[in-house]
mmCIF file of C-alpha atoms and ligand atoms in Angstrom:
data_model
loop_
_atom_site.group_PDB
_atom_site.id
_atom_site.type_symbol
_atom_site.label_atom_id
_atom_site.label_comp_id
_atom_site.label_asym_id
_atom_site.label_seq_id
_atom_site.Cartn_x
_atom_site.Cartn_y
_atom_site.Cartn_z
ATOM 1 C CA MET A 15 174.280 -91.215 131.622
ATOM 2 C CA ARG A 16 174.922 -90.538 128.149
ATOM 3 C CA LYS A 17 178.124 -92.505 127.791
ATOM 4 C CA ASP A 18 176.448 -95.146 125.598
ATOM 5 C CA LEU A 19 176.286 -92.533 122.960
ATOM 6 C CA ILE A 20 179.257 -91.936 120.427
ATOM 7 C CA PHE A 21 181.427 -88.528 120.528
ATOM 8 C CA ASP A 22 182.509 -87.421 117.205
ATOM 9 C CA THR A 23 185.386 -85.295 117.662
ATOM 10 C CA HIS A 24 185.870 -84.043 114.340
ATOM 11 C CA ALA A 25 183.349 -83.182 111.582
ATOM 12 C CA HIS A 26 182.460 -80.496 108.808
ATOM 13 C CA TYR A 27 178.703 -80.086 108.893
ATOM 14 C CA ASP A 28 179.146 -76.737 107.628
ATOM 15 C CA ASP A 29 180.217 -78.115 104.468
ATOM 16 C CA GLU A 30 178.036 -77.602 101.405
ATOM 17 C CA GLN A 31 177.521 -81.410 100.933
ATOM 18 C CA PHE A 32 175.160 -81.124 103.906
ATOM 19 C CA ASP A 33 173.231 -77.974 102.600
ATOM 20 C CA SER A 34 169.906 -80.360 101.493
ATOM 21 C CA ASP A 35 169.719 -82.168 105.082
ATOM 22 C CA ARG A 36 171.923 -80.418 107.505
ATOM 23 C CA GLU A 37 169.268 -79.633 110.089
ATOM 24 C CA GLU A 38 167.407 -82.757 110.056
ATOM 25 C CA LEU A 39 170.768 -84.905 110.530
ATOM 26 C CA LEU A 40 171.903 -82.768 113.207
ATOM 27 C CA ALA A 41 168.753 -82.696 115.016
ATOM 28 C CA GLY A 42 168.462 -86.420 114.913
ATOM 29 C CA PHE A 43 171.716 -87.391 116.111
ATOM 30 C CA PRO A 44 170.825 -87.953 120.046
ATOM 31 C CA GLU A 45 168.063 -90.367 119.311
ATOM 32 C CA LYS A 46 170.468 -92.288 116.773
ATOM 33 C CA GLY A 47 173.234 -92.670 119.160
ATOM 34 C CA ILE A 48 175.662 -89.719 118.398
ATOM 35 C CA GLY A 49 175.643 -87.841 121.648
ATOM 36 C CA ARG A 50 178.108 -84.875 120.717
ATOM 37 C CA VAL A 51 179.968 -83.248 117.834
ATOM 38 C CA VAL A 52 182.739 -80.944 117.534
ATOM 39 C CA ASN A 53 182.361 -79.313 114.121
ATOM 40 C CA VAL A 54 185.738 -77.973 113.276
ATOM 41 C CA GLY A 55 186.749 -74.852 111.307
ATOM 42 C CA SER A 56 188.996 -75.002 108.338
ATOM 43 C CA THR A 57 188.698 -71.750 106.518
ATOM 44 C CA LEU A 58 188.085 -68.217 108.005
ATOM 45 C CA ALA A 59 184.636 -68.439 106.587
ATOM 46 C CA SER A 60 183.796 -71.545 107.976
ATOM 47 C CA CYS A 61 184.810 -70.764 111.496
ATOM 48 C CA GLY A 62 181.584 -68.246 111.629
ATOM 49 C CA LYS A 63 179.525 -71.040 110.388
ATOM 50 C CA CYS A 64 181.093 -73.423 113.067
ATOM 51 C CA LEU A 65 179.695 -71.404 115.810
ATOM 52 C CA GLU A 66 176.558 -70.994 114.222
ATOM 53 C CA LEU A 67 175.812 -74.512 114.188
ATOM 54 C CA ALA A 68 177.231 -74.827 117.647
ATOM 55 C CA GLU A 69 174.624 -72.145 118.757
ATOM 56 C CA GLY A 70 171.697 -74.306 117.337
ATOM 57 C CA TYR A 71 172.430 -77.482 118.960
ATOM 58 C CA GLU A 72 172.709 -78.279 122.331
ATOM 59 C CA HIS A 73 175.109 -81.412 121.264
ATOM 60 C CA VAL A 74 177.193 -79.582 118.780
ATOM 61 C CA CYS A 75 180.367 -77.632 119.831
ATOM 62 C CA ALA A 76 182.521 -75.608 117.698
ATOM 63 C CA ALA A 77 186.446 -75.456 117.047
ATOM 64 C CA VAL A 78 187.822 -72.375 115.219
ATOM 65 C CA GLY A 79 190.921 -72.243 113.312
ATOM 66 C CA VAL A 80 192.386 -72.373 109.832
ATOM 67 C CA HIS A 81 193.841 -75.389 108.093
ATOM 68 C CA PRO A 82 197.298 -75.081 106.828
ATOM 69 C CA SER A 83 196.421 -75.163 103.142
ATOM 70 C CA GLU A 84 193.836 -72.068 103.747
ATOM 71 C CA THR A 85 196.388 -69.916 105.637
ATOM 72 C CA GLU A 86 197.296 -67.645 102.695
ATOM 73 C CA PRO A 87 194.703 -65.111 103.092
ATOM 74 C CA LEU A 88 195.491 -64.524 106.957
ATOM 75 C CA ASN A 89 196.595 -61.256 108.301
ATOM 76 C CA GLU A 90 196.756 -59.257 111.367
ATOM 77 C CA GLU A 91 193.204 -58.024 111.048
ATOM 78 C CA ASN A 92 191.330 -61.227 110.053
ATOM 79 C CA PHE A 93 193.322 -62.975 112.761
ATOM 80 C CA GLU A 94 191.915 -60.572 115.233
ATOM 81 C CA THR A 95 188.376 -61.747 114.153
ATOM 82 C CA LEU A 96 189.623 -65.420 114.742
ATOM 83 C CA ARG A 97 190.674 -64.560 118.341
ATOM 84 C CA GLN A 98 187.438 -62.981 119.070
ATOM 85 C CA GLN A 99 185.287 -66.285 117.688
ATOM 86 C CA SER A 100 187.791 -68.348 119.755
ATOM 87 C CA LEU A 101 186.460 -66.715 122.930
ATOM 88 C CA HIS A 102 182.921 -67.878 121.987
ATOM 89 C CA PRO A 103 181.559 -70.117 125.066
ATOM 90 C CA LYS A 104 180.900 -72.958 122.514
ATOM 91 C CA CYS A 105 184.273 -72.965 120.912
ATOM 92 C CA VAL A 106 186.147 -75.976 122.688
ATOM 93 C CA ALA A 107 189.237 -75.944 120.632
ATOM 94 C CA ILE A 108 191.372 -74.036 118.096
ATOM 95 C CA GLY A 109 191.550 -75.822 114.806
ATOM 96 C CA GLU A 110 191.933 -77.385 112.803
ATOM 97 C CA ILE A 111 195.589 -76.249 112.318
ATOM 98 C CA GLY A 112 198.853 -77.446 111.273
ATOM 99 C CA LEU A 113 201.136 -78.379 108.393
ATOM 100 C CA ASP A 114 200.217 -79.978 105.131
ATOM 101 C CA TYR A 115 202.831 -80.601 102.755
ATOM 102 C CA TYR A 116 200.884 -82.907 100.387
ATOM 103 C CA TRP A 117 199.447 -79.883 98.798
ATOM 104 C CA PRO A 118 202.302 -77.290 97.616
ATOM 105 C CA GLU A 119 200.618 -74.135 98.370
ATOM 106 C CA PRO A 120 200.795 -72.110 100.404
ATOM 107 C CA GLY A 121 204.658 -72.285 101.026
ATOM 108 C CA GLU A 122 205.941 -74.010 104.302
ATOM 109 C CA ASP A 123 207.008 -70.688 105.820
ATOM 110 C CA VAL A 124 203.533 -69.505 105.718
ATOM 111 C CA GLN A 125 202.106 -72.764 107.110
ATOM 112 C CA LYS A 126 204.598 -72.469 109.881
ATOM 113 C CA LYS A 127 204.197 -68.900 110.733
ATOM 114 C CA TRP A 128 200.241 -69.516 110.972
ATOM 115 C CA PHE A 129 200.527 -72.929 112.830
ATOM 116 C CA ALA A 130 202.715 -71.298 115.625
ATOM 117 C CA ARG A 131 200.696 -68.249 115.735
ATOM 118 C CA GLN A 132 197.525 -70.366 116.211
ATOM 119 C CA LEU A 133 199.161 -72.449 118.639
ATOM 120 C CA GLU A 134 199.895 -69.238 120.624
ATOM 121 C CA LEU A 135 196.233 -68.157 120.461
ATOM 122 C CA ALA A 136 195.245 -71.828 122.000
ATOM 123 C CA ARG A 137 197.657 -70.849 124.981
ATOM 124 C CA GLU A 138 196.188 -67.341 125.359
ATOM 125 C CA VAL A 139 192.652 -68.566 125.510
ATOM 126 C CA GLY A 140 193.289 -71.622 127.139
ATOM 127 C CA LYS A 141 191.778 -74.180 124.722
ATOM 128 C CA PRO A 142 193.406 -77.331 123.189
ATOM 129 C CA VAL A 143 194.141 -77.792 119.577
ATOM 130 C CA ILE A 144 193.164 -79.828 116.797
ATOM 131 C CA ILE A 145 196.240 -80.553 114.634
ATOM 132 C CA HIS A 146 196.053 -81.379 111.169
ATOM 133 C CA SER A 147 199.530 -82.522 109.840
ATOM 134 C CA ARG A 148 200.086 -84.473 106.661
ATOM 135 C CA GLU A 149 203.409 -85.306 104.958
ATOM 136 C CA ALA A 150 204.846 -82.943 107.726
ATOM 137 C CA CYS A 151 205.676 -85.523 110.466
ATOM 138 C CA LYS A 152 209.326 -84.070 111.466
ATOM 139 C CA ASP A 153 208.181 -80.222 111.261
ATOM 140 C CA THR A 154 204.896 -80.629 113.049
ATOM 141 C CA LEU A 155 206.690 -82.401 115.934
ATOM 142 C CA ASP A 156 209.454 -79.798 115.954
ATOM 143 C CA ILE A 157 207.022 -77.008 115.869
ATOM 144 C CA LEU A 158 204.769 -78.399 118.858
ATOM 145 C CA ARG A 159 207.846 -78.888 121.047
ATOM 146 C CA ALA A 160 209.231 -75.548 120.457
ATOM 147 C CA GLU A 161 205.914 -74.069 121.554
ATOM 148 C CA ASN A 162 205.597 -76.287 124.513
ATOM 149 C CA ALA A 163 202.341 -77.544 122.878
ATOM 150 C CA GLY A 164 202.060 -80.303 125.647
ATOM 151 C CA GLU A 165 201.002 -77.656 128.034
ATOM 152 C CA VAL A 166 198.332 -76.690 125.434
ATOM 153 C CA GLY A 167 197.157 -80.149 124.970
ATOM 154 C CA GLY A 168 195.182 -81.656 121.825
ATOM 155 C CA VAL A 169 194.463 -84.251 119.390
ATOM 156 C CA ILE A 170 196.180 -85.014 116.157
ATOM 157 C CA HIS A 171 193.375 -85.562 113.917
ATOM 158 C CA CYS A 172 192.837 -88.545 111.274
ATOM 159 C CA TYR A 173 196.065 -90.089 112.641
ATOM 160 C CA SER A 174 198.280 -91.271 109.849
ATOM 161 C CA TYR A 175 201.830 -91.639 110.834
ATOM 162 C CA SER A 176 203.759 -94.577 112.128
ATOM 163 C CA LYS A 177 203.796 -96.431 115.562
ATOM 164 C CA GLU A 178 206.930 -94.967 116.341
ATOM 165 C CA THR A 179 205.885 -91.345 115.839
ATOM 166 C CA ALA A 180 202.889 -92.191 117.802
ATOM 167 C CA GLY A 181 205.103 -92.734 120.964
ATOM 168 C CA GLU A 182 206.614 -89.224 120.240
ATOM 169 C CA TYR A 183 203.110 -87.734 120.402
ATOM 170 C CA LEU A 184 202.040 -89.875 123.429
ATOM 171 C CA GLU A 185 204.801 -88.145 125.280
ATOM 172 C CA LEU A 186 203.768 -84.861 124.291
ATOM 173 C CA GLY A 187 200.201 -85.740 126.008
ATOM 174 C CA PHE A 188 198.476 -85.869 122.809
ATOM 175 C CA TYR A 189 195.148 -87.647 121.887
ATOM 176 C CA PHE A 190 194.674 -89.466 118.676
ATOM 177 C CA GLY A 191 191.715 -88.993 116.421
ATOM 178 C CA ILE A 192 190.835 -92.154 114.871
ATOM 179 C CA GLY A 193 188.110 -92.738 111.935
ATOM 180 C CA GLY A 194 187.074 -94.336 108.734
ATOM 181 C CA VAL A 195 190.331 -94.809 107.630
ATOM 182 C CA LEU A 196 190.759 -97.728 110.408
ATOM 183 C CA THR A 197 188.244 -99.883 108.182
ATOM 184 C CA PHE A 198 190.222 -99.449 105.055
ATOM 185 C CA LYS A 199 191.833 -102.746 103.687
ATOM 186 C CA ASN A 200 195.007 -100.957 103.251
ATOM 187 C CA ALA A 201 195.314 -99.469 106.832
ATOM 188 C CA ARG A 202 198.118 -102.048 108.101
ATOM 189 C CA ARG A 203 200.367 -98.849 109.383
ATOM 190 C CA LEU A 204 197.368 -97.372 111.251
ATOM 191 C CA VAL A 205 196.259 -100.606 112.686
ATOM 192 C CA GLU A 206 199.735 -101.021 114.022
ATOM 193 C CA ALA A 207 199.482 -97.492 115.679
ATOM 194 C CA VAL A 208 196.217 -98.198 117.019
ATOM 195 C CA GLU A 209 197.396 -101.731 118.678
ATOM 196 C CA TYR A 210 200.277 -100.013 120.270
ATOM 197 C CA LEU A 211 198.373 -96.839 121.770
ATOM 198 C CA PRO A 212 196.751 -96.853 125.181
ATOM 199 C CA MET A 213 192.772 -96.921 124.867
ATOM 200 C CA ASP A 214 192.733 -93.691 126.988
ATOM 201 C CA ARG A 215 194.215 -91.591 124.432
ATOM 202 C CA ILE A 216 192.227 -92.335 121.675
ATOM 203 C CA VAL A 217 189.087 -90.506 120.370
ATOM 204 C CA ILE A 218 186.673 -91.300 117.595
ATOM 205 C CA GLU A 219 186.039 -88.968 114.741
ATOM 206 C CA THR A 220 184.518 -88.826 111.102
ATOM 207 C CA ASP A 221 186.179 -85.686 109.306
ATOM 208 C CA SER A 222 182.584 -85.866 107.651
ATOM 209 C CA PRO A 223 181.760 -85.245 104.699
ATOM 210 C CA TYR A 224 185.259 -87.065 103.990
ATOM 211 C CA LEU A 225 186.657 -90.734 105.007
ATOM 212 C CA ALA A 226 183.272 -92.597 105.220
ATOM 213 C CA PRO A 227 184.421 -95.898 106.850
ATOM 214 C CA GLU A 228 183.939 -99.268 105.050
ATOM 215 C CA PRO A 229 181.242 -100.416 103.851
ATOM 216 C CA ASN A 230 180.174 -96.976 102.755
ATOM 217 C CA ARG A 231 183.730 -95.716 101.641
ATOM 218 C CA GLY A 232 183.840 -93.283 98.843
ATOM 219 C CA LYS A 233 180.132 -91.827 100.079
ATOM 220 C CA ARG A 234 179.501 -89.098 101.819
ATOM 221 C CA ASN A 235 180.275 -89.555 105.449
ATOM 222 C CA SER A 236 178.120 -88.638 108.806
ATOM 223 C CA SER A 237 178.618 -89.352 112.238
ATOM 224 C CA LEU A 238 175.981 -92.034 111.637
ATOM 225 C CA ASN A 239 178.676 -94.302 110.176
ATOM 226 C CA LEU A 240 180.606 -94.275 113.203
ATOM 227 C CA PRO A 241 179.402 -97.602 114.573
ATOM 228 C CA TYR A 242 181.377 -99.285 112.002
ATOM 229 C CA VAL A 243 184.713 -97.512 113.596
ATOM 230 C CA VAL A 244 183.543 -98.323 117.152
ATOM 231 C CA GLU A 245 183.136 -102.214 115.818
ATOM 232 C CA ARG A 246 186.665 -102.099 114.415
ATOM 233 C CA LEU A 247 188.299 -100.672 117.314
ATOM 234 C CA ALA A 248 186.682 -102.921 119.839
ATOM 235 C CA LYS A 249 187.759 -105.962 117.887
ATOM 236 C CA LEU A 250 191.499 -104.514 117.658
ATOM 237 C CA LYS A 251 191.715 -103.794 121.324
ATOM 238 C CA GLY A 252 189.720 -106.884 122.417
ATOM 239 C CA ILE A 253 187.010 -105.137 124.398
ATOM 240 C CA SER A 254 183.325 -104.511 123.883
ATOM 241 C CA GLU A 255 181.808 -101.900 121.695
ATOM 242 C CA GLU A 256 180.107 -100.595 124.718
ATOM 243 C CA GLU A 257 183.492 -99.904 126.549
ATOM 244 C CA VAL A 258 184.788 -98.264 123.383
ATOM 245 C CA ARG A 259 182.055 -95.842 123.354
ATOM 246 C CA ARG A 260 182.315 -95.323 127.049
ATOM 247 C CA ILE A 261 186.051 -94.581 127.246
ATOM 248 C CA THR A 262 186.194 -92.696 123.876
ATOM 249 C CA TRP A 263 183.416 -90.481 125.279
ATOM 250 C CA GLU A 264 185.375 -90.052 128.422
ATOM 251 C CA ASN A 265 188.642 -89.459 126.481
ATOM 252 C CA GLY A 266 186.790 -86.698 124.221
ATOM 253 C CA CYS A 267 185.356 -84.730 127.576
ATOM 254 C CA ARG A 268 188.716 -84.890 129.117
ATOM 255 C CA LEU A 269 190.345 -83.459 125.588
ATOM 256 C CA PHE A 270 187.904 -80.415 125.412
ATOM 257 C CA ARG A 271 187.716 -79.999 128.912
ATOM 258 C CA MET A 272 183.781 -80.558 129.030
ATOM 259 C CA THR A 273 181.797 -82.185 131.812
ATOM 260 C CA SER A 274 180.688 -85.680 130.671
HETATM 261 NI NI1 LIG B 2 189.085 -82.180 109.034
#
């Protein structure tokens, strides 16, 4: 019934850039074509806000997790808080978690430790993972394989690696988060990967407030920009925009184990 709407599988509406109009924006989504949003945690502090937002709106769900660049303050005590938060009925995934070697801090060992630990948490609570992986392609794959993450399932958010690497994540059973970058003029490598990917493994995301698509590149992003991504994806795949919305909606529901 709602499959003509768009499922935004990755956004950060807890970000201060939305302080002035957050409620109005979120409340208006269903009538503007955005049927579901997963608001994704990135710091310990943001996870509580993600759950609060999810409690406030039927069409908003949460993911709780700590971004690799934010893992330094993690310890056994606050990890227990994260574990409790992950049990919330509106928490549909653990994320975003992973490795980010673009930023030198915290060191690789700290990032790897908490990546593996959060993968274990996902297994324990039976929820999929949202992976952030930047300039850490090999280590991400190694850890996902070592932890049998295929059994946990999840999505590679803002997919940015090659078509060849996409094949390896496909084998693990992962989904691919595709957003505004697809519309950028220098997106040749991503276009190649998307052409290669089967449509049933692609989900749509914004990463709001970041990564607004053309023609709004550089501005604050919101889910309302997703029709530009749908349009580009439809052209690349040679299918209608309606089909893109329907298929990516179903994929999002399968990924997060929600009823459609
Ligand atoms: Ni994100």
